[in-house]
Amino acid sequence: GAVVSQHPSRVICKSGTSVKIECRSLDFQATTMFWYRQFPKQSLMLMATSNEGSKATYEQGVEKDKFLINHASLTLSTLTVTSAHPEDSSFYICSARGDRGPLAEAFFGQGTRLTVV
Amino acid sequence: SQQGEEDPQALSIQEGENATMNCSYKTSINNLQWYRQNSGRGLVHLILIRSNEREKHSGRLRVTLDTSKKSSSLLITASRAADTASYFCATRYSSASKIIFGSGTRLSIRP
């Protein structure tokens, strides 16, 4: 299957700082990327959907100014958690999808565990 | 809520027994997928079933889909300790491109 690489896998940052998480599709062009957040013992909640070259669409209740998403190329999307606080500590997972055929299915990165201290 | 519902929330069975998890969703879908997640780790894709399919097998896994009831089930036969994990269904809705996850079932296999 297609490969989606997410980096870093784990990050610890101080409260008030910003953290950038990268999601790359390694062997296909991802026209759409999705960002999810997962709190302990809970399911994955969709935060936003981004299409290459356009603004991300955020789910209800997700602050777009706090979670900045950039999808500048067909192989890279970034999620920046700005002015992070302890309540932003979570597991963040990206998913990437091509636009047709088998690549119309979405493939998931391995996730980033963010801890804000 | 954006999530589908899964039941049971938690399931503990003896090694060798079968485990069945159920998923219900809200609107018309293109496909439904099942994923496994070990504690604190990424997702492992298990199986995808399309809206025009009713049953699919992969090794010890059997998935059914009933679009009239908007539900799916995942059966793991002859369970093993390594099957201990959380299992999620995920649906891709016909009207949107996004994939929405169910609430998940935490499966524990007792040796």
PDB file of C-alpha atoms in Angstrom:
ATOM      1  CA  GLY A   1       0.000   0.000   0.000  1.00  0.00           C
ATOM      2  CA  ALA A   2       0.872   3.652  -0.247  1.00  0.00           C
ATOM      3  CA  VAL A   3       3.071   5.188   2.420  1.00  0.00           C
ATOM      4  CA  VAL A   4       2.349   8.236   4.528  1.00  0.00           C
ATOM      5  CA  SER A   5       5.125   9.516   6.740  1.00  0.00           C
ATOM      6  CA  GLN A   6       4.425  11.679   9.745  1.00  0.00           C
ATOM      7  CA  HIS A   7       7.091  13.560  11.656  1.00  0.00           C
ATOM      8  CA  PRO A   8       7.923  13.865  14.456  1.00  0.00           C
ATOM      9  CA  SER A   9       6.532  10.775  16.116  1.00  0.00           C
ATOM     10  CA  ARG A  10       6.826  12.312  19.528  1.00  0.00           C
ATOM     11  CA  VAL A  11       7.349  15.890  20.722  1.00  0.00           C
ATOM     12  CA  ILE A  12       7.415  17.628  24.065  1.00  0.00           C
ATOM     13  CA  CYS A  13       7.112  21.391  24.144  1.00  0.00           C
ATOM     14  CA  LYS A  14       6.686  24.150  26.660  1.00  0.00           C
ATOM     15  CA  SER A  15       3.375  25.843  27.163  1.00  0.00           C
ATOM     16  CA  GLY A  16       3.035  28.897  24.912  1.00  0.00           C
ATOM     17  CA  THR A  17       5.299  27.646  22.158  1.00  0.00           C
ATOM     18  CA  SER A  18       4.268  26.426  18.702  1.00  0.00           C
ATOM     19  CA  VAL A  19       4.792  22.980  17.272  1.00  0.00           C
ATOM     20  CA  LYS A  20       4.766  21.918  13.630  1.00  0.00           C
ATOM     21  CA  ILE A  21       3.830  18.406  12.530  1.00  0.00           C
ATOM     22  CA  GLU A  22       4.563  17.228   8.993  1.00  0.00           C
ATOM     23  CA  CYS A  23       2.649  14.716   6.938  1.00  0.00           C
ATOM     24  CA  ARG A  24       4.163  13.452   3.687  1.00  0.00           C
ATOM     25  CA  SER A  25       2.871  11.096   1.048  1.00  0.00           C
ATOM     26  CA  LEU A  26       5.986   9.248  -0.074  1.00  0.00           C
ATOM     27  CA  ASP A  27       4.872   7.423  -3.199  1.00  0.00           C
ATOM     28  CA  PHE A  28       1.744   9.145  -4.423  1.00  0.00           C
ATOM     29  CA  GLN A  29       0.295  12.597  -4.864  1.00  0.00           C
ATOM     30  CA  ALA A  30      -2.128  13.445  -2.099  1.00  0.00           C
ATOM     31  CA  THR A  31      -4.782  15.830  -3.303  1.00  0.00           C
ATOM     32  CA  THR A  32      -6.532  15.676   0.047  1.00  0.00           C
ATOM     33  CA  MET A  33      -5.147  15.351   3.531  1.00  0.00           C
ATOM     34  CA  PHE A  34      -7.005  14.943   6.791  1.00  0.00           C
ATOM     35  CA  TRP A  35      -5.893  15.746  10.323  1.00  0.00           C
ATOM     36  CA  TYR A  36      -7.255  13.879  13.330  1.00  0.00           C
ATOM     37  CA  ARG A  37      -6.793  14.253  17.067  1.00  0.00           C
ATOM     38  CA  GLN A  38      -7.130  11.446  19.581  1.00  0.00           C
ATOM     39  CA  PHE A  39      -7.288  11.878  23.339  1.00  0.00           C
ATOM     40  CA  PRO A  40      -6.438   8.924  25.608  1.00  0.00           C
ATOM     41  CA  LYS A  41      -8.923   6.079  25.463  1.00  0.00           C
ATOM     42  CA  GLN A  42     -11.020   7.930  22.889  1.00  0.00           C
ATOM     43  CA  SER A  43     -11.581   7.678  19.171  1.00  0.00           C
ATOM     44  CA  LEU A  44     -10.071   9.753  16.390  1.00  0.00           C
ATOM     45  CA  MET A  45     -11.827  13.049  15.873  1.00  0.00           C
ATOM     46  CA  LEU A  46     -11.500  14.754  12.507  1.00  0.00           C
ATOM     47  CA  MET A  47     -10.092  18.246  12.909  1.00  0.00           C
ATOM     48  CA  ALA A  48      -9.820  19.477   9.339  1.00  0.00           C
ATOM     49  CA  THR A  49      -9.614  18.550   5.683  1.00  0.00           C
ATOM     50  CA  SER A  50      -7.113  20.205   3.404  1.00  0.00           C
ATOM     51  CA  ASN A  51      -6.873  20.198  -0.367  1.00  0.00           C
ATOM     52  CA  GLU A  52      -3.642  21.110  -2.090  1.00  0.00           C
ATOM     53  CA  GLY A  53      -3.411  24.808  -2.781  1.00  0.00           C
ATOM     54  CA  SER A  54      -6.563  25.841  -0.956  1.00  0.00           C
ATOM     55  CA  LYS A  55      -7.600  26.707   2.573  1.00  0.00           C
ATOM     56  CA  ALA A  56      -8.390  23.923   4.972  1.00  0.00           C
ATOM     57  CA  THR A  57     -11.950  23.151   5.997  1.00  0.00           C
ATOM     58  CA  TYR A  58     -12.220  22.862   9.755  1.00  0.00           C
ATOM     59  CA  GLU A  59     -14.708  20.771  11.685  1.00  0.00           C
ATOM     60  CA  GLN A  60     -17.056  22.459  14.082  1.00  0.00           C
ATOM     61  CA  GLY A  61     -15.377  23.407  17.332  1.00  0.00           C
ATOM     62  CA  VAL A  62     -11.824  23.344  15.963  1.00  0.00           C
ATOM     63  CA  GLU A  63     -10.076  26.718  16.165  1.00  0.00           C
ATOM     64  CA  LYS A  64      -8.516  27.481  12.804  1.00  0.00           C
ATOM     65  CA  ASP A  65      -6.257  30.163  14.257  1.00  0.00           C
ATOM     66  CA  LYS A  66      -4.872  27.737  16.775  1.00  0.00           C
ATOM     67  CA  PHE A  67      -4.403  24.770  14.451  1.00  0.00           C
ATOM     68  CA  LEU A  68      -2.832  26.140  11.301  1.00  0.00           C
ATOM     69  CA  ILE A  69      -2.881  23.788   8.336  1.00  0.00           C
ATOM     70  CA  ASN A  70      -0.829  24.273   5.219  1.00  0.00           C
ATOM     71  CA  HIS A  71      -1.076  21.985   2.205  1.00  0.00           C
ATOM     72  CA  ALA A  72       1.331  23.718  -0.137  1.00  0.00           C
ATOM     73  CA  SER A  73       2.278  20.725  -2.275  1.00  0.00           C
ATOM     74  CA  LEU A  74       0.818  17.424  -3.391  1.00  0.00           C
ATOM     75  CA  THR A  75       3.082  15.519  -1.039  1.00  0.00           C
ATOM     76  CA  LEU A  76       3.195  17.637   2.094  1.00  0.00           C
ATOM     77  CA  SER A  77       0.755  19.026   4.613  1.00  0.00           C
ATOM     78  CA  THR A  78       1.686  20.602   7.925  1.00  0.00           C
ATOM     79  CA  LEU A  79      -0.260  21.145  11.114  1.00  0.00           C
ATOM     80  CA  THR A  80       1.030  23.865  13.428  1.00  0.00           C
ATOM     81  CA  VAL A  81      -0.304  23.968  16.964  1.00  0.00           C
ATOM     82  CA  THR A  82       0.166  27.591  17.952  1.00  0.00           C
ATOM     83  CA  SER A  83       0.612  28.762  21.529  1.00  0.00           C
ATOM     84  CA  ALA A  84       0.241  25.229  22.768  1.00  0.00           C
ATOM     85  CA  HIS A  85      -1.274  24.534  26.166  1.00  0.00           C
ATOM     86  CA  PRO A  86      -1.377  21.344  28.246  1.00  0.00           C
ATOM     87  CA  GLU A  87      -4.933  20.648  27.064  1.00  0.00           C
ATOM     88  CA  ASP A  88      -3.567  20.386  23.499  1.00  0.00           C
ATOM     89  CA  SER A  89      -1.571  17.339  24.557  1.00  0.00           C
ATOM     90  CA  SER A  90      -2.899  14.576  22.359  1.00  0.00           C
ATOM     91  CA  PHE A  91      -2.127  12.102  19.606  1.00  0.00           C
ATOM     92  CA  TYR A  92      -2.365  13.737  16.179  1.00  0.00           C
ATOM     93  CA  ILE A  93      -2.733  11.570  13.066  1.00  0.00           C
ATOM     94  CA  CYS A  94      -2.751  12.615   9.437  1.00  0.00           C
ATOM     95  CA  SER A  95      -4.282  10.816   6.489  1.00  0.00           C
ATOM     96  CA  ALA A  96      -3.596  11.353   2.807  1.00  0.00           C
ATOM     97  CA  ARG A  97      -5.615  10.460  -0.248  1.00  0.00           C
ATOM     98  CA  GLY A  98      -5.033  10.611  -4.005  1.00  0.00           C
ATOM     99  CA  ASP A  99      -7.801  11.510  -6.389  1.00  0.00           C
ATOM    100  CA  ARG A 100      -8.724   8.344  -8.227  1.00  0.00           C
ATOM    101  CA  GLY A 101      -8.372   4.611  -8.534  1.00  0.00           C
ATOM    102  CA  PRO A 102      -6.771   2.644  -5.691  1.00  0.00           C
ATOM    103  CA  LEU A 103      -5.212   5.859  -4.513  1.00  0.00           C
ATOM    104  CA  ALA A 104      -8.670   7.208  -3.788  1.00  0.00           C
ATOM    105  CA  GLU A 105      -8.385   5.325  -0.542  1.00  0.00           C
ATOM    106  CA  ALA A 106      -6.863   7.164   2.386  1.00  0.00           C
ATOM    107  CA  PHE A 107      -3.645   6.105   4.062  1.00  0.00           C
ATOM    108  CA  PHE A 108      -2.676   7.047   7.578  1.00  0.00           C
ATOM    109  CA  GLY A 109       0.539   8.274   9.099  1.00  0.00           C
ATOM    110  CA  GLN A 110       1.850   6.719  12.283  1.00  0.00           C
ATOM    111  CA  GLY A 111       0.826   9.653  14.428  1.00  0.00           C
ATOM    112  CA  THR A 112       2.523  12.294  16.559  1.00  0.00           C
ATOM    113  CA  ARG A 113       2.254  12.267  20.321  1.00  0.00           C
ATOM    114  CA  LEU A 114       2.328  15.861  21.543  1.00  0.00           C
ATOM    115  CA  THR A 115       2.940  16.596  25.189  1.00  0.00           C
ATOM    116  CA  VAL A 116       2.746  20.202  26.332  1.00  0.00           C
ATOM    117  CA  VAL A 117       4.358  20.873  29.699  1.00  0.00           C
TER     118      VAL A 117
ATOM    119  CA  SER B   1     -21.605  13.847  17.011  1.00  0.00           C
ATOM    120  CA  GLN B   2     -19.457  13.096  13.992  1.00  0.00           C
ATOM    121  CA  GLN B   3     -18.790   9.582  15.143  1.00  0.00           C
ATOM    122  CA  GLY B   4     -20.518   6.362  14.436  1.00  0.00           C
ATOM    123  CA  GLU B   5     -21.281   4.163  17.385  1.00  0.00           C
ATOM    124  CA  GLU B   6     -19.520   0.950  18.222  1.00  0.00           C
ATOM    125  CA  ASP B   7     -20.439  -1.694  20.701  1.00  0.00           C
ATOM    126  CA  PRO B   8     -19.368  -3.044  22.960  1.00  0.00           C
ATOM    127  CA  GLN B   9     -17.083  -0.288  24.251  1.00  0.00           C
ATOM    128  CA  ALA B  10     -14.930  -2.942  25.848  1.00  0.00           C
ATOM    129  CA  LEU B  11     -14.728  -6.704  25.406  1.00  0.00           C
ATOM    130  CA  SER B  12     -12.684  -9.235  27.338  1.00  0.00           C
ATOM    131  CA  ILE B  13     -12.567 -12.835  26.146  1.00  0.00           C
ATOM    132  CA  GLN B  14     -10.495 -15.959  26.590  1.00  0.00           C
ATOM    133  CA  GLU B  15      -7.796 -16.753  24.063  1.00  0.00           C
ATOM    134  CA  GLY B  16      -9.210 -19.006  21.376  1.00  0.00           C
ATOM    135  CA  GLU B  17     -12.713 -17.600  21.572  1.00  0.00           C
ATOM    136  CA  ASN B  18     -14.284 -15.469  18.866  1.00  0.00           C
ATOM    137  CA  ALA B  19     -14.726 -11.720  19.245  1.00  0.00           C
ATOM    138  CA  THR B  20     -17.509  -9.765  17.600  1.00  0.00           C
ATOM    139  CA  MET B  21     -17.664  -5.988  17.400  1.00  0.00           C
ATOM    140  CA  ASN B  22     -20.451  -3.941  15.907  1.00  0.00           C
ATOM    141  CA  CYS B  23     -20.532  -0.544  14.252  1.00  0.00           C
ATOM    142  CA  SER B  24     -23.479   1.631  13.312  1.00  0.00           C
ATOM    143  CA  TYR B  25     -23.333   4.744  11.191  1.00  0.00           C
ATOM    144  CA  LYS B  26     -25.610   7.568  10.201  1.00  0.00           C
ATOM    145  CA  THR B  27     -25.860   8.263   6.482  1.00  0.00           C
ATOM    146  CA  SER B  28     -25.126   6.646   3.119  1.00  0.00           C
ATOM    147  CA  ILE B  29     -21.558   5.496   2.697  1.00  0.00           C
ATOM    148  CA  ASN B  30     -19.150   4.635  -0.097  1.00  0.00           C
ATOM    149  CA  ASN B  31     -17.243   2.172   2.006  1.00  0.00           C
ATOM    150  CA  LEU B  32     -16.513   1.128   5.553  1.00  0.00           C
ATOM    151  CA  GLN B  33     -13.135   0.183   6.927  1.00  0.00           C
ATOM    152  CA  TRP B  34     -11.936  -1.478  10.087  1.00  0.00           C
ATOM    153  CA  TYR B  35      -8.702  -0.495  11.801  1.00  0.00           C
ATOM    154  CA  ARG B  36      -6.740  -1.793  14.751  1.00  0.00           C
ATOM    155  CA  GLN B  37      -4.758   0.406  17.074  1.00  0.00           C
ATOM    156  CA  ASN B  38      -2.365  -0.874  19.692  1.00  0.00           C
ATOM    157  CA  SER B  39      -2.051   1.303  22.757  1.00  0.00           C
ATOM    158  CA  GLY B  40      -0.511   4.667  21.916  1.00  0.00           C
ATOM    159  CA  ARG B  41       0.369   3.728  18.368  1.00  0.00           C
ATOM    160  CA  GLY B  42      -0.775   4.330  14.818  1.00  0.00           C
ATOM    161  CA  LEU B  43      -3.571   2.661  12.930  1.00  0.00           C
ATOM    162  CA  VAL B  44      -3.320  -0.668  11.178  1.00  0.00           C
ATOM    163  CA  HIS B  45      -5.737  -1.076   8.292  1.00  0.00           C
ATOM    164  CA  LEU B  46      -7.555  -4.407   8.543  1.00  0.00           C
ATOM    165  CA  ILE B  47     -10.204  -4.585   5.874  1.00  0.00           C
ATOM    166  CA  LEU B  48     -12.344  -2.432   3.598  1.00  0.00           C
ATOM    167  CA  ILE B  49     -15.860  -3.327   2.526  1.00  0.00           C
ATOM    168  CA  ARG B  50     -17.646  -1.386  -0.172  1.00  0.00           C
ATOM    169  CA  SER B  51     -21.266  -0.338   0.017  1.00  0.00           C
ATOM    170  CA  ASN B  52     -22.272  -2.927  -2.590  1.00  0.00           C
ATOM    171  CA  GLU B  53     -20.634  -5.776  -0.690  1.00  0.00           C
ATOM    172  CA  ARG B  54     -22.253  -7.722   2.134  1.00  0.00           C
ATOM    173  CA  GLU B  55     -19.420  -9.819   3.503  1.00  0.00           C
ATOM    174  CA  LYS B  56     -15.679  -9.970   3.266  1.00  0.00           C
ATOM    175  CA  HIS B  57     -13.024 -12.246   4.709  1.00  0.00           C
ATOM    176  CA  SER B  58      -9.353 -11.771   5.415  1.00  0.00           C
ATOM    177  CA  GLY B  59      -7.593 -14.517   7.334  1.00  0.00           C
ATOM    178  CA  ARG B  60      -9.267 -14.759  10.757  1.00  0.00           C
ATOM    179  CA  LEU B  61     -11.314 -11.634  10.089  1.00  0.00           C
ATOM    180  CA  ARG B  62     -14.855 -11.571   8.792  1.00  0.00           C
ATOM    181  CA  VAL B  63     -16.666  -8.322   8.127  1.00  0.00           C
ATOM    182  CA  THR B  64     -20.332  -7.924   7.285  1.00  0.00           C
ATOM    183  CA  LEU B  65     -22.169  -4.862   6.085  1.00  0.00           C
ATOM    184  CA  ASP B  66     -25.907  -4.243   6.216  1.00  0.00           C
ATOM    185  CA  THR B  67     -26.642  -0.960   4.486  1.00  0.00           C
ATOM    186  CA  SER B  68     -30.358  -1.198   5.246  1.00  0.00           C
ATOM    187  CA  LYS B  69     -29.562  -1.160   8.958  1.00  0.00           C
ATOM    188  CA  LYS B  70     -26.508   1.081   8.526  1.00  0.00           C
ATOM    189  CA  SER B  71     -24.389  -1.353  10.483  1.00  0.00           C
ATOM    190  CA  SER B  72     -21.307  -3.498  10.181  1.00  0.00           C
ATOM    191  CA  SER B  73     -19.712  -6.192  12.274  1.00  0.00           C
ATOM    192  CA  LEU B  74     -16.154  -7.414  12.659  1.00  0.00           C
ATOM    193  CA  LEU B  75     -15.608 -10.999  13.739  1.00  0.00           C
ATOM    194  CA  ILE B  76     -12.189 -12.188  14.841  1.00  0.00           C
ATOM    195  CA  THR B  77     -12.077 -15.952  15.064  1.00  0.00           C
ATOM    196  CA  ALA B  78      -9.745 -18.022  17.257  1.00  0.00           C
ATOM    197  CA  SER B  79      -8.498 -14.965  19.096  1.00  0.00           C
ATOM    198  CA  ARG B  80      -4.867 -14.621  20.163  1.00  0.00           C
ATOM    199  CA  ALA B  81      -3.178 -12.500  22.819  1.00  0.00           C
ATOM    200  CA  ALA B  82      -1.730 -10.343  20.036  1.00  0.00           C
ATOM    201  CA  ASP B  83      -5.268  -9.333  19.042  1.00  0.00           C
ATOM    202  CA  THR B  84      -5.495  -7.219  22.204  1.00  0.00           C
ATOM    203  CA  ALA B  85      -6.011  -3.689  20.876  1.00  0.00           C
ATOM    204  CA  SER B  86      -8.651  -1.086  20.128  1.00  0.00           C
ATOM    205  CA  TYR B  87     -10.709  -1.597  16.992  1.00  0.00           C
ATOM    206  CA  PHE B  88     -12.350   1.198  15.055  1.00  0.00           C
ATOM    207  CA  CYS B  89     -14.729   1.284  12.165  1.00  0.00           C
ATOM    208  CA  ALA B  90     -14.378   4.211   9.786  1.00  0.00           C
ATOM    209  CA  THR B  91     -16.878   5.297   7.198  1.00  0.00           C
ATOM    210  CA  ARG B  92     -16.464   7.333   4.080  1.00  0.00           C
ATOM    211  CA  TYR B  93     -19.744   9.061   3.435  1.00  0.00           C
ATOM    212  CA  SER B  94     -21.186   9.361  -0.045  1.00  0.00           C
ATOM    213  CA  SER B  95     -21.816  13.072   0.359  1.00  0.00           C
ATOM    214  CA  ALA B  96     -18.362  14.002   1.582  1.00  0.00           C
ATOM    215  CA  SER B  97     -14.781  12.980   1.073  1.00  0.00           C
ATOM    216  CA  LYS B  98     -13.907  12.721   4.736  1.00  0.00           C
ATOM    217  CA  ILE B  99     -13.535   9.559   6.788  1.00  0.00           C
ATOM    218  CA  ILE B 100     -15.272   9.439  10.135  1.00  0.00           C
ATOM    219  CA  PHE B 101     -14.335   7.029  12.900  1.00  0.00           C
ATOM    220  CA  GLY B 102     -16.560   5.127  15.251  1.00  0.00           C
ATOM    221  CA  SER B 103     -16.155   5.281  19.002  1.00  0.00           C
ATOM    222  CA  GLY B 104     -14.077   2.113  19.117  1.00  0.00           C
ATOM    223  CA  THR B 105     -14.044  -1.193  20.971  1.00  0.00           C
ATOM    224  CA  ARG B 106     -11.241  -2.072  23.381  1.00  0.00           C
ATOM    225  CA  LEU B 107     -10.573  -5.781  23.058  1.00  0.00           C
ATOM    226  CA  SER B 108      -8.628  -7.710  25.683  1.00  0.00           C
ATOM    227  CA  ILE B 109      -7.655 -11.327  25.151  1.00  0.00           C
ATOM    228  CA  ARG B 110      -7.025 -13.277  28.359  1.00  0.00           C
ATOM    229  CA  PRO B 111      -4.359 -15.997  28.112  1.00  0.00           C
TER     230      PRO B 111
END
